[in-house]
Amino acid sequence: MEFKIAVLPGDGIGPEISEQGVAVMQAVCEKFGHQVTFQYALCGADAIDKVGDPFPEDTFRTCMAADAVLFSAVGDPKYDNDPTAKVRPEQGLLAMRKQLGLFANIRPVETFDCLVHKSPLKDELVRGADFICIRELTGGMYFGEKYQDNDKAYDTNYYSRPEVERILKVGFEYARRRRRHLTVVDKANVLASSRLWRQIAKEMAPQYPDVDTDFMYVDNAAMRMVQEPKFFDVIVTENTFGDILTDEGSCITGSMGLLPSASTGEHTPVFEPIHGSWPQAKGQNIANPLAQILSVAMLFEYFDLQAEGRLVREAVRASLDANVRTPEIQVEGGGHFGTREVGAWIVDYIKK
Ligand code: IPM
Ligand code: MN
């Protein structure tokens, strides 16, 4: 296959982990005889500083012309503490989602046996937990009508039938390929938008008789996720609930720095780590590149290149087993490996 990849390194540790993701992608492509070219583009605070826009038109065009986007992270503290800032790096992320029509955000919640002890949950609750959250990403309160003055403010949780149908379809189809259990998470006891979701899900469920579909209120789902994470296989939910639940999901594994994600929809899909830009670590060669590298595995799998994806996952697991790990997950007495060393070890493994 011929790949055209748009690379958006962004801010903080973004450029460092991006470099490792690109190297891994290159190595796998060489091994399997794929052609790959990389097109770099600006986003986030870096793009604000350089061209005044967190998702410039040029970047949009580069993404549209690519087969996939390898995204790293955006965000810079100088904007967090400035309520008067007119543009923020995060707006670039939202613009990218909207302009590329990335309505489905796939966030796997997977545990790695060697990191289970880092989970805030008891070992037996979390070991073997393996589910994915499918978060609607271009609708709901994030993008609905907003208003704010000194005395009142609102955000509108707007959803139309086609928006709900297309994301539920993604949910049913993922469930079909996994353990055939779909949990539709909503707040149908209170919210009209949730009642529409539930109604549509009930209409669609008979088309997927092989999938065991259940419904759960979001407050209950948040609780269940810490009480019995192994209950879940595929969760599908609206934008805001998904934002909250996926943070919860990622931290219960104890390996937040290892979790990748995919955003797919109408145009070019985007693959990125779920962690942020960790500005304090910028330039120190200590950031864990594994989530970025695993997002390359998700990229291959998206194009149904299963062997390529498997090799990346195997290389990551081998690096963990060999204790070639960045400091935050290194075992006592283990050697010192930085972002570059971990990336280089994985590239070598792939080439062998
Ligand atoms: C995420 C992030 C974003 C979101 C922020 C940075 C706008 O938290 O990807 O989950 O809220 O969607
Ligand atoms: Mn979030």
Short mmCIF file of C-alpha atoms and ligand atoms in Angstrom, two decimals:
data_model
loop_
_atom_site.label_atom_id
_atom_site.label_comp_id
_atom_site.label_asym_id
_atom_site.label_seq_id
_atom_site.Cartn_x
_atom_site.Cartn_y
_atom_site.Cartn_z
CA MET A 1 0.00 0.00 0.00
CA GLU A 2 1.02 3.62 -0.51
CA PHE A 3 0.57 5.76 2.58
CA LYS A 4 0.46 9.52 2.72
CA ILE A 5 0.60 10.46 6.37
CA ALA A 6 0.00 13.93 7.78
CA VAL A 7 2.10 14.34 10.92
CA LEU A 8 0.91 16.89 13.50
CA PRO A 9 3.44 16.93 16.36
CA GLY A 10 1.87 19.89 18.20
CA ASP A 11 3.04 21.02 21.63
CA GLY A 12 4.96 19.94 24.72
CA ILE A 13 6.21 16.37 24.42
CA GLY A 14 4.31 16.07 21.13
CA PRO A 15 7.32 16.46 18.81
CA GLU A 16 9.41 13.92 20.75
CA ILE A 17 6.82 11.15 20.74
CA SER A 18 5.83 12.02 17.20
CA GLU A 19 9.38 11.29 16.06
CA GLN A 20 9.17 7.79 17.54
CA GLY A 21 5.75 7.14 15.99
CA VAL A 22 7.07 8.15 12.58
CA ALA A 23 10.17 5.94 12.97
CA VAL A 24 8.03 2.93 13.88
CA MET A 25 5.65 3.56 10.99
CA GLN A 26 8.61 3.79 8.63
CA ALA A 27 10.17 0.57 9.93
CA VAL A 28 6.94 -1.41 9.62
CA CYS A 29 6.33 -0.08 6.11
CA GLU A 30 9.84 -1.09 5.03
CA LYS A 31 9.39 -4.54 6.48
CA PHE A 32 6.05 -5.15 4.73
CA GLY A 33 6.87 -3.39 1.47
CA HIS A 34 4.56 -0.38 1.85
CA GLN A 35 5.47 3.06 0.53
CA VAL A 36 5.09 5.87 3.02
CA THR A 37 5.57 9.62 2.88
CA PHE A 38 5.18 12.04 5.77
CA GLN A 39 3.83 15.57 5.48
CA TYR A 40 4.35 17.74 8.57
CA ALA A 41 1.84 20.41 9.60
CA LEU A 42 1.32 22.88 12.43
CA CYS A 43 -1.31 22.69 15.15
CA GLY A 44 -2.00 23.81 18.71
CA ALA A 45 -0.02 26.47 20.56
CA ASP A 46 2.87 25.99 18.15
CA ALA A 47 0.56 27.02 15.28
CA ILE A 48 -0.85 29.97 17.26
CA ASP A 49 2.69 31.22 17.87
CA LYS A 50 3.73 30.78 14.26
CA VAL A 51 0.63 31.71 12.27
CA GLY A 52 -1.99 32.84 14.79
CA ASP A 53 -4.39 29.92 14.31
CA PRO A 54 -4.41 26.57 16.20
CA PHE A 55 -5.67 24.65 13.13
CA PRO A 56 -4.54 26.63 10.08
CA GLU A 57 -6.07 26.19 6.65
CA ASP A 58 -2.76 24.72 5.41
CA THR A 59 -2.92 22.02 8.06
CA PHE A 60 -6.51 21.26 7.13
CA ARG A 61 -5.50 20.84 3.50
CA THR A 62 -2.56 18.61 4.41
CA CYS A 63 -4.89 16.42 6.50
CA MET A 64 -7.51 16.23 3.76
CA ALA A 65 -4.88 15.16 1.21
CA ALA A 66 -3.53 12.40 3.48
CA ASP A 67 -4.68 8.82 4.08
CA ALA A 68 -4.30 9.23 7.83
CA VAL A 69 -3.20 11.78 10.41
CA LEU A 70 -0.64 10.92 13.08
CA PHE A 71 -1.42 13.40 15.81
CA SER A 72 0.53 13.89 19.03
CA ALA A 73 -0.70 16.48 21.55
CA VAL A 74 -1.71 20.11 21.92
CA GLY A 75 -1.82 22.44 24.91
CA ASP A 76 0.38 24.97 26.62
CA PRO A 77 0.06 26.34 30.17
CA LYS A 78 0.51 29.91 29.00
CA TYR A 79 -3.05 29.69 27.62
CA ASP A 80 -4.57 27.80 30.56
CA ASN A 81 -3.96 30.65 32.94
CA ASP A 82 -5.04 33.43 30.66
CA PRO A 83 -8.84 33.90 30.64
CA THR A 84 -8.47 36.74 28.13
CA ALA A 85 -6.71 34.63 25.50
CA LYS A 86 -8.72 34.89 22.28
CA VAL A 87 -7.48 31.66 20.78
CA ARG A 88 -6.55 28.48 22.61
CA PRO A 89 -4.68 25.40 21.44
CA GLU A 90 -7.69 23.17 22.30
CA GLN A 91 -9.78 25.05 19.74
CA GLY A 92 -7.46 23.58 17.13
CA LEU A 93 -8.41 20.10 18.24
CA LEU A 94 -12.12 20.88 18.09
CA ALA A 95 -11.71 22.52 14.68
CA MET A 96 -9.86 19.47 13.40
CA ARG A 97 -12.61 17.14 14.65
CA LYS A 98 -15.35 19.23 13.08
CA GLN A 99 -13.63 19.96 9.77
CA LEU A 100 -12.55 16.36 9.22
CA GLY A 101 -15.99 15.09 10.30
CA LEU A 102 -14.42 12.86 12.98
CA PHE A 103 -17.65 11.81 14.63
CA ALA A 104 -16.40 8.54 16.12
CA ASN A 105 -13.72 8.54 18.78
CA ILE A 106 -12.52 5.05 19.62
CA ARG A 107 -10.75 4.76 22.95
CA PRO A 108 -9.68 1.25 23.93
CA VAL A 109 -9.27 0.60 27.65
CA GLU A 110 -6.77 -2.20 27.89
CA THR A 111 -4.65 -3.46 30.73
CA PHE A 112 -1.04 -4.54 30.57
CA ASP A 113 -0.29 -7.24 33.13
CA CYS A 114 3.04 -5.70 34.07
CA LEU A 115 1.37 -2.38 34.94
CA VAL A 116 -1.75 -3.59 36.72
CA HIS A 117 -0.11 -2.81 40.08
CA LYS A 118 -0.21 0.86 39.07
CA SER A 119 -4.00 0.81 38.89
CA PRO A 120 -5.90 2.53 41.71
CA LEU A 121 -8.22 -0.53 41.65
CA LYS A 122 -7.63 -3.93 43.21
CA ASP A 123 -5.62 -6.25 41.03
CA GLU A 124 -8.41 -8.84 40.63
CA LEU A 125 -10.92 -6.19 39.53
CA VAL A 126 -8.77 -4.73 36.81
CA ARG A 127 -6.57 -7.57 35.55
CA GLY A 128 -7.91 -8.63 32.16
CA ALA A 129 -10.32 -5.71 31.82
CA ASP A 130 -10.63 -4.94 28.14
CA PHE A 131 -13.27 -2.68 26.69
CA ILE A 132 -13.58 0.18 24.27
CA CYS A 133 -15.42 3.45 24.59
CA ILE A 134 -16.92 4.87 21.45
CA ARG A 135 -17.49 8.55 22.02
CA GLU A 136 -19.53 10.73 19.68
CA LEU A 137 -17.11 13.54 18.85
CA THR A 138 -18.68 16.25 16.71
CA GLY A 139 -22.03 16.95 18.34
CA GLY A 140 -23.69 17.57 21.69
CA MET A 141 -22.78 20.39 24.05
CA TYR A 142 -19.33 20.83 22.55
CA PHE A 143 -20.79 22.16 19.34
CA GLY A 144 -24.42 23.08 20.16
CA GLU A 145 -25.61 26.67 20.49
CA LYS A 146 -23.88 28.52 23.32
CA TYR A 147 -24.60 31.74 25.13
CA GLN A 148 -22.91 33.62 27.94
CA ASP A 149 -23.41 36.99 29.60
CA ASN A 150 -22.80 38.16 33.14
CA ASP A 151 -25.98 36.67 34.55
CA LYS A 152 -26.65 33.53 32.58
CA ALA A 153 -25.08 31.02 30.28
CA TYR A 154 -26.06 27.86 28.45
CA ASP A 155 -24.74 25.14 26.18
CA THR A 156 -27.14 23.13 24.05
CA ASN A 157 -26.92 19.35 23.94
CA TYR A 158 -28.26 19.09 20.41
CA TYR A 159 -28.37 15.76 18.54
CA SER A 160 -30.12 14.92 15.29
CA ARG A 161 -31.26 11.43 14.26
CA PRO A 162 -28.58 10.92 11.57
CA GLU A 163 -25.85 11.91 14.04
CA VAL A 164 -27.11 9.38 16.56
CA GLU A 165 -27.69 6.62 14.02
CA ARG A 166 -24.20 6.79 12.54
CA ILE A 167 -22.40 6.59 15.88
CA LEU A 168 -24.66 3.81 17.18
CA LYS A 169 -23.90 1.89 14.00
CA VAL A 170 -20.19 2.15 14.80
CA GLY A 171 -20.97 0.84 18.28
CA PHE A 172 -22.99 -2.15 17.07
CA GLU A 173 -20.34 -3.03 14.50
CA TYR A 174 -17.49 -2.90 17.01
CA ALA A 175 -19.49 -5.08 19.38
CA ARG A 176 -19.99 -7.59 16.59
CA ARG A 177 -16.24 -7.88 16.07
CA ARG A 178 -15.58 -8.24 19.80
CA ARG A 179 -17.50 -9.99 22.58
CA ARG A 180 -20.91 -8.88 21.25
CA HIS A 181 -21.92 -6.81 24.21
CA LEU A 182 -22.90 -3.19 23.64
CA THR A 183 -23.72 -0.80 26.48
CA VAL A 184 -25.49 2.39 25.43
CA VAL A 185 -24.72 5.00 28.07
CA ASP A 186 -27.12 7.93 28.51
CA LYS A 187 -29.14 9.93 30.99
CA ALA A 188 -32.56 9.09 29.60
CA ASN A 189 -34.22 9.56 32.98
CA VAL A 190 -33.55 13.31 32.72
CA LEU A 191 -32.37 14.43 29.27
CA ALA A 192 -34.44 14.64 26.08
CA SER A 193 -31.33 14.14 23.95
CA SER A 194 -30.67 10.89 25.82
CA ARG A 195 -34.24 9.72 25.28
CA LEU A 196 -33.75 10.17 21.54
CA TRP A 197 -30.49 8.15 21.71
CA ARG A 198 -32.23 5.36 23.59
CA GLN A 199 -35.20 5.31 21.24
CA ILE A 200 -32.96 5.08 18.18
CA ALA A 201 -30.77 2.40 19.78
CA LYS A 202 -33.89 0.32 20.51
CA GLU A 203 -35.02 0.72 16.91
CA MET A 204 -31.62 -0.41 15.62
CA ALA A 205 -30.95 -3.28 18.01
CA PRO A 206 -33.09 -5.87 16.12
CA GLN A 207 -30.74 -5.45 13.13
CA TYR A 208 -27.96 -6.79 15.38
CA PRO A 209 -29.59 -9.83 17.02
CA ASP A 210 -26.14 -11.30 17.70
CA VAL A 211 -25.25 -8.33 19.90
CA ASP A 212 -26.40 -8.24 23.50
CA THR A 213 -27.43 -4.58 23.92
CA ASP A 214 -28.05 -2.97 27.28
CA PHE A 215 -28.69 0.56 28.51
CA MET A 216 -27.10 2.28 31.45
CA TYR A 217 -27.41 5.74 32.96
CA VAL A 218 -24.11 7.58 32.89
CA ASP A 219 -23.86 7.98 36.68
CA ASN A 220 -24.34 4.26 37.09
CA ALA A 221 -21.83 3.54 34.31
CA ALA A 222 -19.22 5.68 36.06
CA MET A 223 -19.73 3.63 39.19
CA ARG A 224 -19.78 0.29 37.41
CA MET A 225 -16.52 1.13 35.70
CA VAL A 226 -14.68 1.12 39.02
CA GLN A 227 -16.71 -1.67 40.63
CA GLU A 228 -16.68 -4.15 37.78
CA PRO A 229 -14.73 -2.91 34.75
CA LYS A 230 -14.82 -6.40 33.24
CA PHE A 231 -18.58 -6.02 32.76
CA PHE A 232 -17.95 -3.84 29.72
CA ASP A 233 -17.09 -4.78 26.17
CA VAL A 234 -18.18 -1.84 23.99
CA ILE A 235 -19.61 1.38 25.37
CA VAL A 236 -21.19 3.95 23.08
CA THR A 237 -22.12 7.39 24.31
CA GLU A 238 -22.50 11.08 23.52
CA ASN A 239 -19.67 13.61 23.44
CA THR A 240 -19.61 15.01 26.99
CA PHE A 241 -20.35 11.73 28.76
CA GLY A 242 -17.67 10.12 26.61
CA ASP A 243 -15.14 12.78 27.52
CA ILE A 244 -15.64 12.08 31.21
CA LEU A 245 -15.94 8.29 31.06
CA THR A 246 -12.86 7.86 28.89
CA ASP A 247 -10.66 9.72 31.39
CA GLU A 248 -12.01 7.45 34.09
CA GLY A 249 -11.49 4.40 31.90
CA SER A 250 -7.93 5.28 31.04
CA CYS A 251 -6.77 5.76 34.60
CA ILE A 252 -8.22 2.53 35.99
CA THR A 253 -5.81 0.53 33.82
CA GLY A 254 -2.77 2.04 35.50
CA SER A 255 -1.28 2.62 32.09
CA MET A 256 -2.70 5.89 30.85
CA GLY A 257 0.61 6.62 29.10
CA LEU A 258 0.11 3.54 26.95
CA LEU A 259 -3.34 4.13 25.56
CA PRO A 260 -3.86 5.17 21.94
CA SER A 261 -7.05 6.30 20.25
CA ALA A 262 -8.56 6.71 16.82
CA SER A 263 -11.00 9.30 15.54
CA THR A 264 -12.79 8.37 12.37
CA GLY A 265 -15.66 9.67 10.32
CA GLU A 266 -16.25 11.44 7.06
CA HIS A 267 -12.72 12.36 6.00
CA THR A 268 -9.15 11.44 6.98
CA PRO A 269 -8.92 9.42 10.22
CA VAL A 270 -6.71 10.65 13.07
CA PHE A 271 -4.61 8.46 15.37
CA GLU A 272 -3.28 9.86 18.62
CA PRO A 273 -2.26 9.02 22.18
CA ILE A 274 -4.94 9.84 24.75
CA HIS A 275 -2.50 11.59 27.07
CA GLY A 276 -1.85 15.30 26.70
CA SER A 277 1.13 17.50 25.93
CA TRP A 278 2.84 17.28 29.38
CA PRO A 279 4.59 20.65 28.93
CA GLN A 280 6.78 20.22 32.03
CA ALA A 281 8.56 17.29 30.40
CA LYS A 282 9.15 18.96 27.06
CA GLY A 283 12.63 18.38 25.63
CA GLN A 284 13.74 16.13 28.47
CA ASN A 285 13.61 12.79 26.66
CA ILE A 286 11.48 11.23 29.43
CA ALA A 287 8.03 11.03 27.83
CA ASN A 288 6.67 7.57 27.15
CA PRO A 289 6.32 7.08 23.39
CA LEU A 290 4.24 3.88 23.68
CA ALA A 291 0.77 5.42 23.35
CA GLN A 292 1.91 7.19 20.19
CA ILE A 293 3.49 4.00 18.89
CA LEU A 294 0.33 2.02 19.66
CA SER A 295 -1.65 4.63 17.76
CA VAL A 296 0.43 3.55 14.74
CA ALA A 297 -0.84 0.00 15.39
CA MET A 298 -4.40 1.33 15.35
CA LEU A 299 -3.63 3.12 12.09
CA PHE A 300 -2.53 -0.12 10.40
CA GLU A 301 -5.53 -1.99 11.79
CA TYR A 302 -7.86 0.69 10.45
CA PHE A 303 -6.56 -0.16 6.97
CA ASP A 304 -7.07 -3.83 7.78
CA LEU A 305 -3.32 -4.45 7.88
CA GLN A 306 -3.62 -6.80 10.84
CA ALA A 307 -0.14 -8.34 10.68
CA GLU A 308 1.45 -4.88 10.68
CA GLY A 309 -0.63 -3.83 13.68
CA ARG A 310 0.18 -7.07 15.48
CA LEU A 311 3.91 -6.59 14.98
CA VAL A 312 3.77 -3.10 16.52
CA ARG A 313 1.84 -4.44 19.51
CA GLU A 314 4.25 -7.35 19.89
CA ALA A 315 7.24 -4.99 19.80
CA VAL A 316 5.67 -2.80 22.49
CA ARG A 317 4.98 -5.80 24.71
CA ALA A 318 8.54 -7.06 24.16
CA SER A 319 9.98 -3.69 25.20
CA LEU A 320 7.96 -3.81 28.42
CA ASP A 321 9.02 -7.40 29.10
CA ALA A 322 12.65 -6.45 28.51
CA ASN A 323 12.22 -3.56 30.96
CA VAL A 324 13.14 -1.10 28.28
CA ARG A 325 10.82 1.47 29.80
CA THR A 326 10.63 5.19 30.38
CA PRO A 327 11.18 6.28 34.00
CA GLU A 328 7.53 6.53 35.11
CA ILE A 329 6.95 2.81 34.54
CA GLN A 330 10.46 1.47 35.03
CA VAL A 331 10.91 -1.28 37.62
CA GLU A 332 13.30 -0.84 40.52
CA GLY A 333 16.85 -1.43 39.39
CA GLY A 334 15.82 -1.25 35.72
CA GLY A 335 18.04 0.79 33.43
CA HIS A 336 17.47 4.32 32.29
CA PHE A 337 15.71 4.62 28.96
CA GLY A 338 14.37 7.82 27.50
CA THR A 339 11.82 8.49 24.77
CA ARG A 340 14.43 8.02 22.05
CA GLU A 341 15.93 4.83 23.51
CA VAL A 342 12.55 3.14 23.88
CA GLY A 343 11.61 4.17 20.34
CA ALA A 344 14.93 2.95 18.92
CA TRP A 345 14.63 -0.40 20.74
CA ILE A 346 11.17 -0.94 19.24
CA VAL A 347 12.35 0.03 15.76
CA ASP A 348 15.20 -2.51 16.07
CA TYR A 349 12.79 -5.19 17.20
CA ILE A 350 10.57 -4.53 14.20
CA LYS A 351 13.50 -4.69 11.79
CA LYS A 352 14.72 -8.05 13.10
C1 IPM B 1 -10.15 15.04 25.02
C2 IPM B 1 -9.81 16.37 25.61
C3 IPM B 1 -10.52 17.45 24.80
C4 IPM B 1 -12.01 17.22 24.93
C5 IPM B 1 -10.16 18.89 25.19
C6 IPM B 1 -8.67 19.11 25.18
C7 IPM B 1 -10.86 19.89 24.32
O1 IPM B 1 -10.15 16.44 26.94
O2 IPM B 1 -9.76 14.76 23.87
O3 IPM B 1 -10.81 14.24 25.70
O4 IPM B 1 -12.64 17.69 25.88
O5 IPM B 1 -12.56 16.57 24.04
MN MN B 2 -11.05 14.63 27.71
#
